[in-house]
Amino acid sequence: MPWPTPSPRVQELIRQGAGIALNVPEEWMADLDTVTLSGAARSRIADDPALAEATRRTNRANLLTWAAANVRAPGEPVVAQVDDAQIGVARDMVRRGLDEAALDAYRAGQSVAWRYWMKIAFALTRDPAELEELLDVTSQSISAFVDDVVTALATRMRSERAELTRGSQAERREVIALLLDGAPITRERAESRLGYALERTHHAAVVWSKGPDPDVTTVDHVAEVLARPTGGAPSLMVSAGSGTRWVWSQAAPDLAAVEAAADAAPDVRVALAGPAHGVTGFRRAHLDALTAQRMLARLGSHRRVAHYDAIALVALATEDSERAARFVSRTLGGLEHADDTLRETVLTYVRSQSNATRAAESLYTHRNTLLRRLERAEDVLPRPLADNPIDVAVALDIVRWRARG
């Protein structure tokens, strides 16, 4: 039911507040994102880097849509503009097996937005009558706007689910979901429906686009490089979202070809895992690839390709990003921000079991050069390298994988 048009004075206050909301501090948006992606009900969204990033983008889009509309026409109903990006999020939720309950994330975001909107309102006026009218009108406006967004997305999800229940892709996704959940489906039946043998050795991959508007053709090209049969070995590929593909193959991927394909597609990332055997290995390899995917996203890594075997310890050590950052700073001191060559020298030296000759050979440098670099590193490390080489190696590995700067 439409609410009364606010008084001219309150219209002006809403316009001023909406102007502030167009440029809210980043920590406000970070709080909105955190709450939106928190809680057991939304963990499947938070754990999926592509879905989580898309949700963050839609948070900003919704805030800007409502604020811009109230700058133009303060206090008037705001039309929900469900754009292609939001439709893509709804589609991908369905393809991950989520239902309309996942849209509760928007309700959680609404509560945070309202809390910060009240801060803005109280900064604009302390007049009780003005505040009452201002908060009453905007409360109804925000609720109606979010209701309309959620309703539009729920409708899209129902349509998408109906579409996905038809065709071979839907059948494959259903069987894969059963296998990944450990549901009681016989191996023979699963193999028949997938057209893929399970009692073999499996290599798994997740290919996804981190950009706001996924180039599906590019994602498919990289996925096809992974799925390309080597020596006649079969493979399996399914769409897990508009910009995400899951791949299994029974031959080890051609890493050089995968890296070349990824290098030609700046927004595409690849997480690999395996080999692992049998039905359990089919599931395990995929879950390990998902772990690698989450780690790349969590660290904002510039790396385009990551294999679980290379990042398992870093993934475990960085589950809590804040604690990991403190561990790195406390362990490395000045070495954390030293040049790449110095950090790589120390890491190679530790991995060479503190054998300077072997480390120098690995780095194709003179032993005396390596020793001089180690002396420089000792000058900036909080403790002597010999006292805690394992901690230093783990911290340096975290720095290698996280985003530069």
mmCIF file of C-alpha atoms in Angstrom:
data_model
loop_
_atom_site.group_PDB
_atom_site.id
_atom_site.type_symbol
_atom_site.label_atom_id
_atom_site.label_comp_id
_atom_site.label_asym_id
_atom_site.label_seq_id
_atom_site.Cartn_x
_atom_site.Cartn_y
_atom_site.Cartn_z
ATOM 1 C CA MET A 1 0.000 0.000 0.000
ATOM 2 C CA PRO A 2 1.525 3.398 -1.009
ATOM 3 C CA TRP A 3 2.610 5.641 1.826
ATOM 4 C CA PRO A 4 1.732 9.353 2.061
ATOM 5 C CA THR A 5 3.948 11.811 0.221
ATOM 6 C CA PRO A 6 6.368 13.283 2.784
ATOM 7 C CA SER A 7 6.400 16.985 3.615
ATOM 8 C CA PRO A 8 8.744 19.250 1.627
ATOM 9 C CA ARG A 9 11.142 19.481 4.579
ATOM 10 C CA VAL A 10 11.367 15.692 4.949
ATOM 11 C CA GLN A 11 11.701 15.308 1.190
ATOM 12 C CA GLU A 12 14.771 17.525 1.373
ATOM 13 C CA LEU A 13 16.171 15.511 4.286
ATOM 14 C CA ILE A 14 15.659 12.264 2.347
ATOM 15 C CA ARG A 15 17.394 13.793 -0.683
ATOM 16 C CA GLN A 16 20.369 14.830 1.468
ATOM 17 C CA GLY A 17 20.548 11.416 3.151
ATOM 18 C CA ALA A 18 20.332 9.565 -0.153
ATOM 19 C CA GLY A 19 23.172 11.707 -1.464
ATOM 20 C CA ILE A 20 25.279 10.596 1.497
ATOM 21 C CA ALA A 21 24.270 6.958 0.898
ATOM 22 C CA LEU A 22 25.663 7.175 -2.632
ATOM 23 C CA ASN A 23 29.113 7.600 -1.115
ATOM 24 C CA VAL A 24 29.021 5.588 2.107
ATOM 25 C CA PRO A 25 32.332 4.610 3.742
ATOM 26 C CA GLU A 26 33.777 1.329 2.519
ATOM 27 C CA GLU A 27 33.637 -0.121 6.032
ATOM 28 C CA TRP A 28 29.837 0.227 5.918
ATOM 29 C CA MET A 29 29.735 -1.791 2.714
ATOM 30 C CA ALA A 30 32.144 -4.336 4.202
ATOM 31 C CA ASP A 31 29.772 -4.734 7.158
ATOM 32 C CA LEU A 32 26.852 -5.179 4.767
ATOM 33 C CA ASP A 33 28.760 -7.851 2.853
ATOM 34 C CA THR A 34 29.806 -9.672 6.027
ATOM 35 C CA VAL A 35 26.274 -9.911 7.388
ATOM 36 C CA THR A 36 24.832 -10.826 3.999
ATOM 37 C CA LEU A 37 27.221 -13.767 3.723
ATOM 38 C CA SER A 38 27.127 -14.881 7.375
ATOM 39 C CA GLY A 39 25.134 -17.639 9.018
ATOM 40 C CA ALA A 40 24.625 -21.308 8.359
ATOM 41 C CA ALA A 41 21.780 -20.691 5.920
ATOM 42 C CA ARG A 42 24.044 -18.625 3.656
ATOM 43 C CA SER A 43 27.271 -20.599 4.065
ATOM 44 C CA ARG A 44 26.942 -22.205 0.626
ATOM 45 C CA ILE A 45 26.908 -18.741 -0.931
ATOM 46 C CA ALA A 46 29.809 -17.486 1.197
ATOM 47 C CA ASP A 47 31.890 -20.586 0.430
ATOM 48 C CA ASP A 48 31.501 -20.167 -3.320
ATOM 49 C CA PRO A 49 33.828 -17.359 -4.493
ATOM 50 C CA ALA A 50 31.856 -16.640 -7.661
ATOM 51 C CA LEU A 51 28.511 -16.451 -5.829
ATOM 52 C CA ALA A 52 29.980 -14.471 -2.934
ATOM 53 C CA GLU A 53 31.536 -11.872 -5.218
ATOM 54 C CA ALA A 54 28.352 -11.585 -7.260
ATOM 55 C CA THR A 55 26.375 -11.067 -4.034
ATOM 56 C CA ARG A 56 28.729 -8.262 -3.008
ATOM 57 C CA ARG A 57 28.205 -6.581 -6.369
ATOM 58 C CA THR A 58 24.419 -6.832 -6.093
ATOM 59 C CA ASN A 59 24.573 -5.373 -2.573
ATOM 60 C CA ARG A 60 26.192 -2.263 -4.025
ATOM 61 C CA ALA A 61 23.852 -2.170 -7.008
ATOM 62 C CA ASN A 62 20.755 -2.311 -4.786
ATOM 63 C CA LEU A 63 22.055 0.385 -2.455
ATOM 64 C CA LEU A 64 22.938 2.701 -5.334
ATOM 65 C CA THR A 65 19.595 2.088 -7.065
ATOM 66 C CA TRP A 66 17.588 3.023 -3.977
ATOM 67 C CA ALA A 67 19.766 6.011 -3.086
ATOM 68 C CA ALA A 68 19.867 7.435 -6.624
ATOM 69 C CA ALA A 69 16.082 7.136 -6.934
ATOM 70 C CA ASN A 70 15.631 9.072 -3.675
ATOM 71 C CA VAL A 71 17.975 11.814 -4.811
ATOM 72 C CA ARG A 72 15.787 12.261 -7.897
ATOM 73 C CA ALA A 73 12.397 11.757 -6.228
ATOM 74 C CA PRO A 74 12.737 11.637 -2.433
ATOM 75 C CA GLY A 75 10.149 9.513 -0.682
ATOM 76 C CA GLU A 76 8.635 8.115 -3.870
ATOM 77 C CA PRO A 77 8.404 4.324 -4.388
ATOM 78 C CA VAL A 78 11.577 2.902 -5.950
ATOM 79 C CA VAL A 79 11.182 0.507 -8.857
ATOM 80 C CA ALA A 80 13.255 -2.653 -8.401
ATOM 81 C CA GLN A 81 15.717 -2.760 -11.276
ATOM 82 C CA VAL A 82 16.684 -6.426 -11.469
ATOM 83 C CA ASP A 83 19.505 -6.322 -13.995
ATOM 84 C CA ASP A 84 21.373 -9.072 -15.825
ATOM 85 C CA ALA A 85 23.928 -9.398 -13.015
ATOM 86 C CA GLN A 86 21.240 -10.078 -10.401
ATOM 87 C CA ILE A 87 19.458 -12.489 -12.711
ATOM 88 C CA GLY A 88 22.795 -14.239 -13.153
ATOM 89 C CA VAL A 89 23.115 -14.608 -9.377
ATOM 90 C CA ALA A 90 19.635 -16.141 -9.168
ATOM 91 C CA ARG A 91 20.439 -18.516 -12.025
ATOM 92 C CA ASP A 92 23.715 -19.597 -10.440
ATOM 93 C CA MET A 93 22.051 -20.189 -7.066
ATOM 94 C CA VAL A 94 19.654 -22.611 -8.704
ATOM 95 C CA ARG A 95 22.486 -24.368 -10.527
ATOM 96 C CA ARG A 96 24.265 -24.838 -7.182
ATOM 97 C CA GLY A 97 21.136 -26.520 -5.812
ATOM 98 C CA LEU A 98 19.957 -23.530 -3.739
ATOM 99 C CA ASP A 99 16.316 -22.501 -3.494
ATOM 100 C CA GLU A 100 14.500 -19.230 -2.762
ATOM 101 C CA ALA A 101 15.538 -19.443 0.890
ATOM 102 C CA ALA A 102 18.979 -18.242 -0.269
ATOM 103 C CA LEU A 103 17.397 -14.857 -0.995
ATOM 104 C CA ASP A 104 17.253 -14.353 2.769
ATOM 105 C CA ALA A 105 20.676 -12.793 2.211
ATOM 106 C CA TYR A 106 18.883 -9.704 0.888
ATOM 107 C CA ARG A 107 16.821 -9.475 4.092
ATOM 108 C CA ALA A 108 19.978 -9.668 6.177
ATOM 109 C CA GLY A 109 21.478 -6.890 4.070
ATOM 110 C CA GLN A 110 18.344 -4.816 4.562
ATOM 111 C CA SER A 111 18.766 -4.854 8.354
ATOM 112 C CA VAL A 112 22.340 -3.556 8.059
ATOM 113 C CA ALA A 113 21.366 -0.901 5.529
ATOM 114 C CA TRP A 114 18.583 0.269 7.836
ATOM 115 C CA ARG A 115 20.942 0.564 10.782
ATOM 116 C CA TYR A 116 23.309 2.798 8.814
ATOM 117 C CA TRP A 117 20.433 4.765 7.310
ATOM 118 C CA MET A 118 19.313 5.651 10.865
ATOM 119 C CA LYS A 119 22.831 6.968 11.544
ATOM 120 C CA ILE A 120 22.483 9.210 8.503
ATOM 121 C CA ALA A 121 18.992 10.326 9.548
ATOM 122 C CA PHE A 122 20.058 11.284 13.075
ATOM 123 C CA ALA A 123 22.997 13.223 11.658
ATOM 124 C CA LEU A 124 20.614 15.268 9.495
ATOM 125 C CA THR A 125 18.040 16.243 12.125
ATOM 126 C CA ARG A 126 17.197 15.756 15.794
ATOM 127 C CA ASP A 127 13.715 17.218 15.503
ATOM 128 C CA PRO A 128 11.365 14.457 16.800
ATOM 129 C CA ALA A 129 8.558 15.174 14.325
ATOM 130 C CA GLU A 130 10.931 15.289 11.346
ATOM 131 C CA LEU A 131 12.680 12.106 12.427
ATOM 132 C CA GLU A 132 9.415 10.249 12.903
ATOM 133 C CA GLU A 133 8.196 11.158 9.423
ATOM 134 C CA LEU A 134 11.601 10.580 7.815
ATOM 135 C CA LEU A 135 12.087 7.140 9.341
ATOM 136 C CA ASP A 136 8.477 6.080 8.747
ATOM 137 C CA VAL A 137 8.581 6.933 5.039
ATOM 138 C CA THR A 138 12.025 5.482 4.368
ATOM 139 C CA SER A 139 11.314 2.318 6.351
ATOM 140 C CA GLN A 140 8.355 1.588 4.102
ATOM 141 C CA SER A 141 10.329 2.565 1.023
ATOM 142 C CA ILE A 142 13.290 0.291 1.786
ATOM 143 C CA SER A 143 11.054 -2.648 2.740
ATOM 144 C CA ALA A 144 8.962 -2.316 -0.413
ATOM 145 C CA PHE A 145 12.073 -2.050 -2.587
ATOM 146 C CA VAL A 146 13.705 -5.152 -1.099
ATOM 147 C CA ASP A 147 10.395 -7.055 -1.288
ATOM 148 C CA ASP A 148 10.146 -6.269 -4.984
ATOM 149 C CA VAL A 149 13.765 -7.329 -5.635
ATOM 150 C CA VAL A 150 13.321 -10.609 -3.757
ATOM 151 C CA THR A 151 9.992 -11.332 -5.484
ATOM 152 C CA ALA A 152 11.496 -10.726 -8.933
ATOM 153 C CA LEU A 153 14.500 -12.939 -8.191
ATOM 154 C CA ALA A 154 12.354 -15.697 -6.678
ATOM 155 C CA THR A 155 10.245 -15.719 -9.836
ATOM 156 C CA ARG A 156 13.397 -15.964 -11.925
ATOM 157 C CA MET A 157 14.713 -18.819 -9.775
ATOM 158 C CA ARG A 158 11.493 -20.791 -10.217
ATOM 159 C CA SER A 159 11.691 -20.269 -13.961
ATOM 160 C CA GLU A 160 15.335 -21.286 -14.035
ATOM 161 C CA ARG A 161 14.639 -24.401 -11.976
ATOM 162 C CA ALA A 162 11.910 -25.437 -14.379
ATOM 163 C CA GLU A 163 14.315 -24.956 -17.274
ATOM 164 C CA LEU A 164 17.097 -26.925 -15.606
ATOM 165 C CA THR A 165 14.883 -29.915 -14.928
ATOM 166 C CA ARG A 166 14.891 -30.574 -18.653
ATOM 167 C CA GLY A 167 17.799 -31.961 -20.642
ATOM 168 C CA SER A 168 21.009 -33.918 -20.114
ATOM 169 C CA GLN A 169 22.796 -31.144 -18.207
ATOM 170 C CA ALA A 170 20.093 -31.240 -15.536
ATOM 171 C CA GLU A 171 20.396 -35.018 -15.267
ATOM 172 C CA ARG A 172 24.162 -34.821 -14.925
ATOM 173 C CA ARG A 173 23.943 -32.112 -12.262
ATOM 174 C CA GLU A 174 21.452 -34.208 -10.304
ATOM 175 C CA VAL A 175 23.686 -37.283 -10.340
ATOM 176 C CA ILE A 176 26.794 -35.263 -9.458
ATOM 177 C CA ALA A 177 24.960 -33.646 -6.535
ATOM 178 C CA LEU A 178 24.061 -37.123 -5.245
ATOM 179 C CA LEU A 179 27.653 -38.331 -5.585
ATOM 180 C CA LEU A 180 29.101 -35.264 -3.868
ATOM 181 C CA ASP A 181 26.617 -35.564 -1.017
ATOM 182 C CA GLY A 182 27.402 -39.260 -0.566
ATOM 183 C CA ALA A 183 23.779 -40.155 -1.303
ATOM 184 C CA PRO A 184 22.804 -43.803 -1.926
ATOM 185 C CA ILE A 185 23.120 -44.051 -5.711
ATOM 186 C CA THR A 186 24.756 -47.118 -7.209
ATOM 187 C CA ARG A 187 27.975 -46.694 -9.132
ATOM 188 C CA GLU A 188 26.499 -48.463 -12.150
ATOM 189 C CA ARG A 189 23.478 -46.158 -12.290
ATOM 190 C CA ALA A 190 25.620 -43.050 -11.835
ATOM 191 C CA GLU A 191 28.015 -44.127 -14.580
ATOM 192 C CA SER A 192 25.138 -44.868 -16.940
ATOM 193 C CA ARG A 193 23.589 -41.425 -16.450
ATOM 194 C CA LEU A 194 26.889 -39.557 -16.569
ATOM 195 C CA GLY A 195 28.479 -41.487 -19.398
ATOM 196 C CA TYR A 196 31.640 -41.468 -17.318
ATOM 197 C CA ALA A 197 33.393 -44.329 -15.499
ATOM 198 C CA LEU A 198 33.843 -43.783 -11.768
ATOM 199 C CA GLU A 199 36.066 -46.711 -10.777
ATOM 200 C CA ARG A 200 39.043 -44.953 -12.319
ATOM 201 C CA THR A 201 41.541 -42.292 -11.329
ATOM 202 C CA HIS A 202 40.140 -38.748 -11.438
ATOM 203 C CA HIS A 203 41.584 -35.277 -11.856
ATOM 204 C CA ALA A 204 39.148 -32.477 -10.978
ATOM 205 C CA ALA A 205 39.008 -28.800 -11.876
ATOM 206 C CA VAL A 206 36.859 -25.749 -11.216
ATOM 207 C CA VAL A 207 36.976 -23.066 -13.901
ATOM 208 C CA TRP A 208 35.312 -19.751 -13.182
ATOM 209 C CA SER A 209 35.282 -16.087 -14.121
ATOM 210 C CA LYS A 210 35.947 -13.505 -11.414
ATOM 211 C CA GLY A 211 34.641 -10.649 -13.545
ATOM 212 C CA PRO A 212 31.233 -8.982 -13.032
ATOM 213 C CA ASP A 213 30.031 -10.015 -16.496
ATOM 214 C CA PRO A 214 31.385 -13.511 -17.214
ATOM 215 C CA ASP A 215 32.519 -14.215 -20.753
ATOM 216 C CA VAL A 216 30.967 -17.661 -21.054
ATOM 217 C CA THR A 217 32.791 -18.403 -24.291
ATOM 218 C CA THR A 218 36.165 -17.814 -22.636
ATOM 219 C CA VAL A 219 35.248 -19.884 -19.568
ATOM 220 C CA ASP A 220 34.098 -22.723 -21.823
ATOM 221 C CA HIS A 221 37.314 -22.559 -23.847
ATOM 222 C CA VAL A 222 39.500 -22.991 -20.752
ATOM 223 C CA ALA A 223 37.221 -25.764 -19.446
ATOM 224 C CA GLU A 224 37.393 -27.548 -22.793
ATOM 225 C CA VAL A 225 41.198 -27.487 -22.645
ATOM 226 C CA LEU A 226 40.906 -29.348 -19.345
ATOM 227 C CA ALA A 227 38.251 -31.728 -20.624
ATOM 228 C CA ARG A 228 40.071 -32.474 -23.870
ATOM 229 C CA PRO A 229 40.791 -36.225 -23.915
ATOM 230 C CA THR A 230 44.455 -37.157 -23.628
ATOM 231 C CA GLY A 231 45.235 -40.507 -25.206
ATOM 232 C CA GLY A 232 41.522 -41.214 -25.475
ATOM 233 C CA ALA A 233 40.896 -40.813 -21.716
ATOM 234 C CA PRO A 234 37.269 -39.770 -21.023
ATOM 235 C CA SER A 235 36.245 -36.588 -19.240
ATOM 236 C CA LEU A 236 33.131 -34.993 -17.778
ATOM 237 C CA MET A 237 32.148 -31.300 -17.757
ATOM 238 C CA VAL A 238 29.038 -29.638 -16.310
ATOM 239 C CA SER A 239 27.887 -26.059 -15.967
ATOM 240 C CA ALA A 240 27.689 -25.023 -12.318
ATOM 241 C CA GLY A 241 26.666 -21.449 -13.101
ATOM 242 C CA SER A 242 26.783 -18.872 -15.850
ATOM 243 C CA GLY A 243 30.499 -18.363 -15.304
ATOM 244 C CA THR A 244 31.557 -21.626 -13.605
ATOM 245 C CA ARG A 245 32.369 -25.077 -14.968
ATOM 246 C CA TRP A 246 33.190 -28.278 -13.093
ATOM 247 C CA VAL A 247 35.459 -30.719 -14.897
ATOM 248 C CA TRP A 248 36.632 -34.263 -14.194
ATOM 249 C CA SER A 249 39.112 -36.135 -16.357
ATOM 250 C CA GLN A 250 40.813 -39.510 -16.131
ATOM 251 C CA ALA A 251 44.052 -38.167 -17.553
ATOM 252 C CA ALA A 252 46.280 -35.570 -15.933
ATOM 253 C CA PRO A 253 45.627 -32.145 -17.470
ATOM 254 C CA ASP A 254 48.178 -30.562 -19.771
ATOM 255 C CA LEU A 255 49.262 -27.841 -17.344
ATOM 256 C CA ALA A 256 51.146 -25.868 -19.977
ATOM 257 C CA ALA A 257 48.048 -25.752 -22.183
ATOM 258 C CA VAL A 258 45.804 -24.855 -19.222
ATOM 259 C CA GLU A 259 48.099 -22.039 -18.104
ATOM 260 C CA ALA A 260 48.360 -20.716 -21.657
ATOM 261 C CA ALA A 261 44.559 -20.699 -21.989
ATOM 262 C CA ALA A 262 44.167 -18.992 -18.601
ATOM 263 C CA ASP A 263 46.815 -16.390 -19.433
ATOM 264 C CA ALA A 264 44.795 -15.470 -22.521
ATOM 265 C CA ALA A 265 41.686 -14.946 -20.353
ATOM 266 C CA PRO A 266 42.551 -12.451 -17.575
ATOM 267 C CA ASP A 267 39.278 -12.885 -15.653
ATOM 268 C CA VAL A 268 39.313 -16.694 -15.690
ATOM 269 C CA ARG A 269 40.745 -18.742 -12.829
ATOM 270 C CA VAL A 270 41.389 -22.483 -12.596
ATOM 271 C CA ALA A 271 41.587 -24.637 -9.459
ATOM 272 C CA LEU A 272 42.901 -28.186 -9.873
ATOM 273 C CA ALA A 273 43.096 -31.293 -7.702
ATOM 274 C CA GLY A 274 43.822 -34.992 -7.911
ATOM 275 C CA PRO A 275 44.627 -37.626 -8.798
ATOM 276 C CA ALA A 276 42.234 -39.623 -6.638
ATOM 277 C CA HIS A 277 40.625 -43.019 -7.260
ATOM 278 C CA GLY A 278 37.093 -44.325 -7.401
ATOM 279 C CA VAL A 279 33.799 -42.761 -6.331
ATOM 280 C CA THR A 280 35.409 -41.415 -3.172
ATOM 281 C CA GLY A 281 38.211 -39.964 -5.267
ATOM 282 C CA PHE A 282 35.686 -38.363 -7.640
ATOM 283 C CA ARG A 283 34.205 -36.538 -4.648
ATOM 284 C CA ARG A 284 37.503 -35.850 -2.869
ATOM 285 C CA ALA A 285 39.229 -34.369 -5.902
ATOM 286 C CA HIS A 286 36.301 -32.019 -6.532
ATOM 287 C CA LEU A 287 36.164 -30.859 -2.904
ATOM 288 C CA ASP A 288 39.918 -30.230 -2.962
ATOM 289 C CA ALA A 289 39.528 -28.169 -6.142
ATOM 290 C CA LEU A 290 36.801 -26.147 -4.402
ATOM 291 C CA THR A 291 39.190 -25.571 -1.488
ATOM 292 C CA ALA A 292 41.788 -24.223 -3.912
ATOM 293 C CA GLN A 293 39.142 -22.014 -5.524
ATOM 294 C CA ARG A 294 38.092 -20.553 -2.173
ATOM 295 C CA MET A 295 41.706 -19.883 -1.215
ATOM 296 C CA LEU A 296 42.418 -17.956 -4.414
ATOM 297 C CA ALA A 297 39.325 -15.848 -3.836
ATOM 298 C CA ARG A 298 39.991 -15.359 -0.120
ATOM 299 C CA LEU A 299 43.524 -14.098 -0.716
ATOM 300 C CA GLY A 300 42.590 -12.078 -3.791
ATOM 301 C CA SER A 301 45.411 -13.938 -5.474
ATOM 302 C CA HIS A 302 46.812 -12.756 -8.791
ATOM 303 C CA ARG A 303 47.563 -16.385 -9.721
ATOM 304 C CA ARG A 304 45.349 -17.750 -12.468
ATOM 305 C CA VAL A 305 45.958 -21.461 -11.898
ATOM 306 C CA ALA A 306 46.335 -23.272 -8.582
ATOM 307 C CA HIS A 307 46.682 -26.962 -7.778
ATOM 308 C CA TYR A 308 45.478 -28.178 -4.402
ATOM 309 C CA ASP A 309 48.734 -30.034 -3.764
ATOM 310 C CA ALA A 310 50.623 -26.726 -3.947
ATOM 311 C CA ILE A 311 48.260 -24.759 -1.695
ATOM 312 C CA ALA A 312 46.896 -27.262 0.845
ATOM 313 C CA LEU A 313 48.919 -25.867 3.753
ATOM 314 C CA VAL A 314 48.299 -22.238 2.745
ATOM 315 C CA ALA A 315 44.574 -22.945 2.419
ATOM 316 C CA LEU A 316 44.511 -24.386 5.925
ATOM 317 C CA ALA A 317 46.623 -21.561 7.372
ATOM 318 C CA THR A 318 44.457 -18.832 5.833
ATOM 319 C CA GLU A 319 40.994 -20.094 6.777
ATOM 320 C CA ASP A 320 40.893 -17.144 9.179
ATOM 321 C CA SER A 321 42.208 -14.242 7.084
ATOM 322 C CA GLU A 322 42.834 -11.863 9.984
ATOM 323 C CA ARG A 323 44.752 -14.416 12.026
ATOM 324 C CA ALA A 324 46.765 -15.374 8.952
ATOM 325 C CA ALA A 325 47.697 -11.739 8.336
ATOM 326 C CA ARG A 326 48.872 -11.365 11.941
ATOM 327 C CA PHE A 327 50.865 -14.599 11.696
ATOM 328 C CA VAL A 328 52.634 -13.375 8.539
ATOM 329 C CA SER A 329 53.495 -9.964 10.001
ATOM 330 C CA ARG A 330 54.665 -11.424 13.307
ATOM 331 C CA THR A 331 56.776 -14.113 11.633
ATOM 332 C CA LEU A 332 58.345 -12.160 8.789
ATOM 333 C CA GLY A 333 58.646 -8.623 10.100
ATOM 334 C CA GLY A 334 60.320 -6.535 7.408
ATOM 335 C CA LEU A 335 60.757 -9.531 5.132
ATOM 336 C CA GLU A 336 57.014 -9.461 4.432
ATOM 337 C CA HIS A 337 57.444 -6.339 2.308
ATOM 338 C CA ALA A 338 60.916 -7.073 0.941
ATOM 339 C CA ASP A 339 61.445 -7.623 -2.773
ATOM 340 C CA ASP A 340 60.299 -10.858 -4.400
ATOM 341 C CA THR A 341 63.864 -12.058 -5.013
ATOM 342 C CA LEU A 342 64.804 -11.882 -1.348
ATOM 343 C CA ARG A 343 61.649 -13.678 -0.210
ATOM 344 C CA GLU A 344 62.060 -16.370 -2.871
ATOM 345 C CA THR A 345 65.691 -16.882 -1.820
ATOM 346 C CA VAL A 346 64.727 -17.495 1.796
ATOM 347 C CA LEU A 347 61.873 -19.825 0.849
ATOM 348 C CA THR A 348 64.071 -21.856 -1.488
ATOM 349 C CA TYR A 349 66.808 -22.059 1.162
ATOM 350 C CA VAL A 350 64.383 -23.422 3.767
ATOM 351 C CA ARG A 351 62.921 -25.910 1.294
ATOM 352 C CA SER A 352 66.453 -27.042 0.483
ATOM 353 C CA GLN A 353 66.795 -28.031 4.143
ATOM 354 C CA SER A 354 69.053 -25.024 4.784
ATOM 355 C CA ASN A 355 71.608 -26.287 2.280
ATOM 356 C CA ALA A 356 73.042 -23.140 0.668
ATOM 357 C CA THR A 357 74.721 -24.968 -2.214
ATOM 358 C CA ARG A 358 71.550 -26.806 -3.190
ATOM 359 C CA ALA A 359 69.450 -23.635 -2.847
ATOM 360 C CA ALA A 360 71.867 -21.650 -5.022
ATOM 361 C CA GLU A 361 71.673 -24.327 -7.711
ATOM 362 C CA SER A 362 67.877 -24.233 -7.614
ATOM 363 C CA LEU A 363 67.913 -20.459 -8.030
ATOM 364 C CA TYR A 364 70.638 -20.531 -10.706
ATOM 365 C CA THR A 365 72.737 -18.108 -8.696
ATOM 366 C CA HIS A 366 76.164 -18.104 -7.049
ATOM 367 C CA ARG A 367 76.398 -19.480 -3.537
ATOM 368 C CA ASN A 368 78.006 -16.252 -2.236
ATOM 369 C CA THR A 369 75.138 -14.223 -3.726
ATOM 370 C CA LEU A 370 72.659 -16.435 -1.914
ATOM 371 C CA LEU A 371 74.542 -16.052 1.387
ATOM 372 C CA ARG A 372 74.511 -12.244 1.046
ATOM 373 C CA ARG A 373 70.765 -12.315 0.489
ATOM 374 C CA LEU A 374 70.304 -14.499 3.562
ATOM 375 C CA GLU A 375 72.267 -11.956 5.609
ATOM 376 C CA ARG A 376 69.915 -9.232 4.387
ATOM 377 C CA ALA A 377 66.952 -11.360 5.356
ATOM 378 C CA GLU A 378 68.333 -11.977 8.840
ATOM 379 C CA ASP A 379 68.541 -8.208 9.334
ATOM 380 C CA VAL A 380 64.772 -7.774 8.867
ATOM 381 C CA LEU A 381 63.446 -11.012 10.387
ATOM 382 C CA PRO A 382 62.146 -10.658 13.972
ATOM 383 C CA ARG A 383 63.941 -13.895 14.958
ATOM 384 C CA PRO A 384 66.898 -15.783 13.493
ATOM 385 C CA LEU A 385 65.843 -17.938 10.554
ATOM 386 C CA ALA A 386 67.328 -21.044 12.172
ATOM 387 C CA ASP A 387 64.962 -20.644 15.146
ATOM 388 C CA ASN A 388 61.723 -21.120 13.202
ATOM 389 C CA PRO A 389 62.337 -22.055 9.555
ATOM 390 C CA ILE A 390 58.975 -23.839 9.172
ATOM 391 C CA ASP A 391 56.939 -20.827 10.316
ATOM 392 C CA VAL A 392 58.941 -18.588 7.984
ATOM 393 C CA ALA A 393 58.361 -20.943 5.051
ATOM 394 C CA VAL A 394 54.599 -21.078 5.673
ATOM 395 C CA ALA A 395 54.389 -17.293 6.019
ATOM 396 C CA LEU A 396 56.393 -16.765 2.821
ATOM 397 C CA ASP A 397 54.141 -19.204 0.970
ATOM 398 C CA ILE A 398 51.086 -17.219 2.089
ATOM 399 C CA VAL A 399 52.690 -14.034 0.753
ATOM 400 C CA ARG A 400 53.423 -15.777 -2.568
ATOM 401 C CA TRP A 401 49.772 -16.672 -3.068
ATOM 402 C CA ARG A 402 47.978 -13.594 -1.813
ATOM 403 C CA ALA A 403 47.273 -10.467 -3.855
ATOM 404 C CA ARG A 404 50.186 -8.150 -4.451
ATOM 405 C CA GLY A 405 50.112 -4.888 -2.520
#
